[in-house]
Short mmCIF file of C-alpha atoms in Angstrom, two decimals:
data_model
loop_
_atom_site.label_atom_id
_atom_site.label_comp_id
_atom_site.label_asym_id
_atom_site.label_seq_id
_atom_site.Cartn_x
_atom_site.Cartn_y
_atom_site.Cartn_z
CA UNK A 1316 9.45 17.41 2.47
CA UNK A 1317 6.84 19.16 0.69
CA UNK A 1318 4.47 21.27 2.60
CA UNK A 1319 1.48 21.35 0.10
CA UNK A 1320 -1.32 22.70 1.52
CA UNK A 1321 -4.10 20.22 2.06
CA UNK A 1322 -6.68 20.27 -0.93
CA UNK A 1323 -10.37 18.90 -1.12
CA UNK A 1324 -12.28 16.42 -2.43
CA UNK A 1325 -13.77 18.33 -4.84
CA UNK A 1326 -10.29 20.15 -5.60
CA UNK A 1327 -9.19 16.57 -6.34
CA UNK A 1328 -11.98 15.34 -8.26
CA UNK A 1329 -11.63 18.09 -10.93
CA UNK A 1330 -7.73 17.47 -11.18
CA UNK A 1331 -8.49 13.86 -12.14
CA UNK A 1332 -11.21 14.75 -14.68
CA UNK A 1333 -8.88 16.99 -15.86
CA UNK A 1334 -6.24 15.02 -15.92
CA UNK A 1335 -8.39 12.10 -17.79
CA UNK A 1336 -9.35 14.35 -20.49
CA UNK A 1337 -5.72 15.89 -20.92
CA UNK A 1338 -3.74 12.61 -21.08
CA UNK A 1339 -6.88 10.01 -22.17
CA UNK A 1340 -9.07 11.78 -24.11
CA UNK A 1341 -12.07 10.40 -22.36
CA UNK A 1342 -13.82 11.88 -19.28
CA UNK A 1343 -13.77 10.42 -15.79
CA UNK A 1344 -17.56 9.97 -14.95
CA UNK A 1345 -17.29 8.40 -11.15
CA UNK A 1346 -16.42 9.62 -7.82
CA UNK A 1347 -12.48 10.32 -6.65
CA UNK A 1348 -11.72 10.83 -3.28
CA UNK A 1349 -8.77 11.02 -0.73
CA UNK A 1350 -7.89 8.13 1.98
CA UNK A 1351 -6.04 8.89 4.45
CA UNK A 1352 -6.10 5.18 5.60
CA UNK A 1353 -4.15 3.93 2.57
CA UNK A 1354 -0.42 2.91 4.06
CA UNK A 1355 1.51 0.93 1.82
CA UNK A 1356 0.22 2.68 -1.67
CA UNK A 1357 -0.39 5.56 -3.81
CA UNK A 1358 -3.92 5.58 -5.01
CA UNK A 1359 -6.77 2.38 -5.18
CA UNK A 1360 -8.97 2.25 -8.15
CA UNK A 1361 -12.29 0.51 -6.87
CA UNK A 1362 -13.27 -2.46 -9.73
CA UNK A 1363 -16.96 -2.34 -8.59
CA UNK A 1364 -17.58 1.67 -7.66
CA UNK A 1365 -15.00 2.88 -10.29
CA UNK A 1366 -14.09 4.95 -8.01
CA UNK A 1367 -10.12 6.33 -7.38
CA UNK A 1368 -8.58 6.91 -4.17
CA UNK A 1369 -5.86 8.49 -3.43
CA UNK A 1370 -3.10 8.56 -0.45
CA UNK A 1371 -3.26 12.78 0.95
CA UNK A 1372 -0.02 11.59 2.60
CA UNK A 1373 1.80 11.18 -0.55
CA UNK A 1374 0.69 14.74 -1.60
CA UNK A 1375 2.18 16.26 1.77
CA UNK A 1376 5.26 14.19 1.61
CA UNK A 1377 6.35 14.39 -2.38
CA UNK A 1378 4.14 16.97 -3.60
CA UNK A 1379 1.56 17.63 -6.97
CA UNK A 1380 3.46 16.13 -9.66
CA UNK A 1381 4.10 12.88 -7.78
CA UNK A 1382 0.48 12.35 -7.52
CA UNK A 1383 -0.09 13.11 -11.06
CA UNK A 1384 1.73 10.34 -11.35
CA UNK A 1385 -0.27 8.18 -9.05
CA UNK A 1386 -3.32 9.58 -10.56
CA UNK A 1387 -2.22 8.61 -14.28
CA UNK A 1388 -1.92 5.27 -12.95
CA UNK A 1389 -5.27 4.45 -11.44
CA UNK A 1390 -6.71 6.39 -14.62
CA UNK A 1391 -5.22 3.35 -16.76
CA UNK A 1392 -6.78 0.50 -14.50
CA UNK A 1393 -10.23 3.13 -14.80
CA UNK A 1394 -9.78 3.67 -18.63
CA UNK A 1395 -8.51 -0.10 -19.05
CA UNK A 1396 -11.51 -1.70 -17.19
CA UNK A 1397 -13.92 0.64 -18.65
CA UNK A 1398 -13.11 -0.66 -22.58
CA UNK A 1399 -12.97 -4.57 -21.50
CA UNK A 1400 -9.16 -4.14 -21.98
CA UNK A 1401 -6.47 -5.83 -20.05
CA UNK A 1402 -5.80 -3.78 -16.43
CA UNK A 1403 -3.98 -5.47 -13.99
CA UNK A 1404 -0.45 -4.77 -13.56
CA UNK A 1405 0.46 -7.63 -15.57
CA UNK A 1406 -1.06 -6.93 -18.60
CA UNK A 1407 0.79 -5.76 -22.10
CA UNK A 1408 -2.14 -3.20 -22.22
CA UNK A 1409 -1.63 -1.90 -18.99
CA UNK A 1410 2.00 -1.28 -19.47
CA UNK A 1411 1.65 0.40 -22.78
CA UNK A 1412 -0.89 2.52 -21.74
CA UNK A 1413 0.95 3.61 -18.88
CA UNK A 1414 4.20 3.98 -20.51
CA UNK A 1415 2.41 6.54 -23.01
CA UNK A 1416 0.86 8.69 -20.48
CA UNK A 1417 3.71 8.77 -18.43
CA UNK A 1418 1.94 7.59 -14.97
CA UNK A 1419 4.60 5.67 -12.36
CA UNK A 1420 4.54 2.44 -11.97
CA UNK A 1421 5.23 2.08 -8.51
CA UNK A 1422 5.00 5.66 -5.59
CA UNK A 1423 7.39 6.77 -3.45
CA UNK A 1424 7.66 5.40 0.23
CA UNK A 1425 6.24 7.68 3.09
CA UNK A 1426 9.23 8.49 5.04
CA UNK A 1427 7.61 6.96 8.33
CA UNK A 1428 6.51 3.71 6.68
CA UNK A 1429 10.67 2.94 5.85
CA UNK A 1430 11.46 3.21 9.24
CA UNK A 1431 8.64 1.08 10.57
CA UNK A 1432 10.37 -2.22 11.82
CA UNK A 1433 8.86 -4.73 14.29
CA UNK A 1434 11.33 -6.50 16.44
CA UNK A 1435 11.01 -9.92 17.82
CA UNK A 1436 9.45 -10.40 21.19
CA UNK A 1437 8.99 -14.29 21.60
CA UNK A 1438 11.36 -17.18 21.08
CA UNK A 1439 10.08 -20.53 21.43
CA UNK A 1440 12.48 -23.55 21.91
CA UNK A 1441 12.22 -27.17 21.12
CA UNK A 1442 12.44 -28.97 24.11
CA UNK A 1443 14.23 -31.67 22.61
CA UNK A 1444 16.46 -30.12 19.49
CA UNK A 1445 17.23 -27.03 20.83
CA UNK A 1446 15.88 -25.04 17.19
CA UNK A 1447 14.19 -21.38 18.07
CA UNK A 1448 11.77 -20.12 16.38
CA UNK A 1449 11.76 -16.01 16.60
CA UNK A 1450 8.09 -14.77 16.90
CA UNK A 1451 6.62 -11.23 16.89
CA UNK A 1452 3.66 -12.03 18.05
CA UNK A 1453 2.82 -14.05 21.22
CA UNK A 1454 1.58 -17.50 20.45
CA UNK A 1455 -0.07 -20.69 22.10
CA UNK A 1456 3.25 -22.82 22.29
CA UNK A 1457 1.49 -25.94 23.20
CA UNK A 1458 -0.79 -26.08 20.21
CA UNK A 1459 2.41 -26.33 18.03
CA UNK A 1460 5.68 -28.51 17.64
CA UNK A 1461 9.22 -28.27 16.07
CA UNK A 1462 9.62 -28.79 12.83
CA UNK A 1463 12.58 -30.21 13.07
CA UNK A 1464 11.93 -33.22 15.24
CA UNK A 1465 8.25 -32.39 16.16
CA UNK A 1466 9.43 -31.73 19.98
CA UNK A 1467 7.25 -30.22 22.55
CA UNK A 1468 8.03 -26.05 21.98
CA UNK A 1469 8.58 -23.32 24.62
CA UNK A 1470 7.17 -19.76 24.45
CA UNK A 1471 9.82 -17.46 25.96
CA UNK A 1472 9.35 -13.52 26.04
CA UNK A 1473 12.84 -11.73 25.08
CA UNK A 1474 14.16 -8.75 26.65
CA UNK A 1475 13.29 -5.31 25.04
CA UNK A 1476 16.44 -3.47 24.17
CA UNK A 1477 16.21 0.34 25.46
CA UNK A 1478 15.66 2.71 22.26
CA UNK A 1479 17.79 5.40 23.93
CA UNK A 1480 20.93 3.84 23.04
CA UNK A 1481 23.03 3.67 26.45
CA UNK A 1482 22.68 0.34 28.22
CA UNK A 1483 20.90 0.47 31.35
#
């Protein structure tokens, strides 16, 4: 785990006009900023603000040149957008473009966020089949049926297992 000390906005907003003008030749003219709320990616690039966010977490967990990467990316759907050009993850354009500035296509996962299961806490059970349904959320059983056999259904709550290991 990297410990990279925490940087600024501003620290962050000259790295990316840097960065634009290194690997793009053209200047990034709008705002960049971190987001510390971002969970399950990199970096956002806004389609109405133009602006680019980025994740601080994946700078404290992988370090500078993994958000360069991240960076390089959302500069593509900028640059891409800007010119008309095709920038969604799809697109032929997209792919070259990213491909020649060497950006990465996808980040690396936050080493909480792999860890971060849900187990089941309901069941309900047909009255008249027998199926279960496994639910992790709690639910208004009577407002649905099976669909199986379209049976009445039965919200149960299962047992939490102890996270400690020995069986109490």
């Amino acid at each position: 785990m990297h410990s990279e000390r925490t940087m600024t906005d501003a620290e962050l907003q000259q790295w990316i006009e840097k960065v634009s003008l290194e690997h793009f030749g053209v200047p990034f003219r709008h705002r960049a900023f971190f987001n510390a709320r971002l969970r399950s990616t990199g970096g956002r690039y806004a389609l109405r603000s133009h602006d680019i966010e980025i994740n601080p977490h994946q700078l404290q967990a992988h370090g500078r040149e993994a958000v360069e990467g991240i960076i390089k990316h959302e500069l593509c759907h900028y640059h891409l957008h800007i010119a008309g050009r095709g920038y969604r993850h799809r697109d032929a354009d997209f792919k070259r473009l990213l491909a020649k500035v060497g950006g990465s296509r996808y980040c690396q996962a936050l080493p909480d966020k792999a860890k971060r299961v849900l187990p089941f806490k309901y069941k309900l059970t047909c009255s008249t089949c027998g199926m279960e349904y496994k639910r992790k959320r709690r639910m208004d059983a009577s407002r649905y049926r099976c669909g199986r056999c379209a049976g009445r259904l039965r919200l149960e709550e299962l047992k939490s297992e102890t996270k400690s290991g020995s069986g109490a």
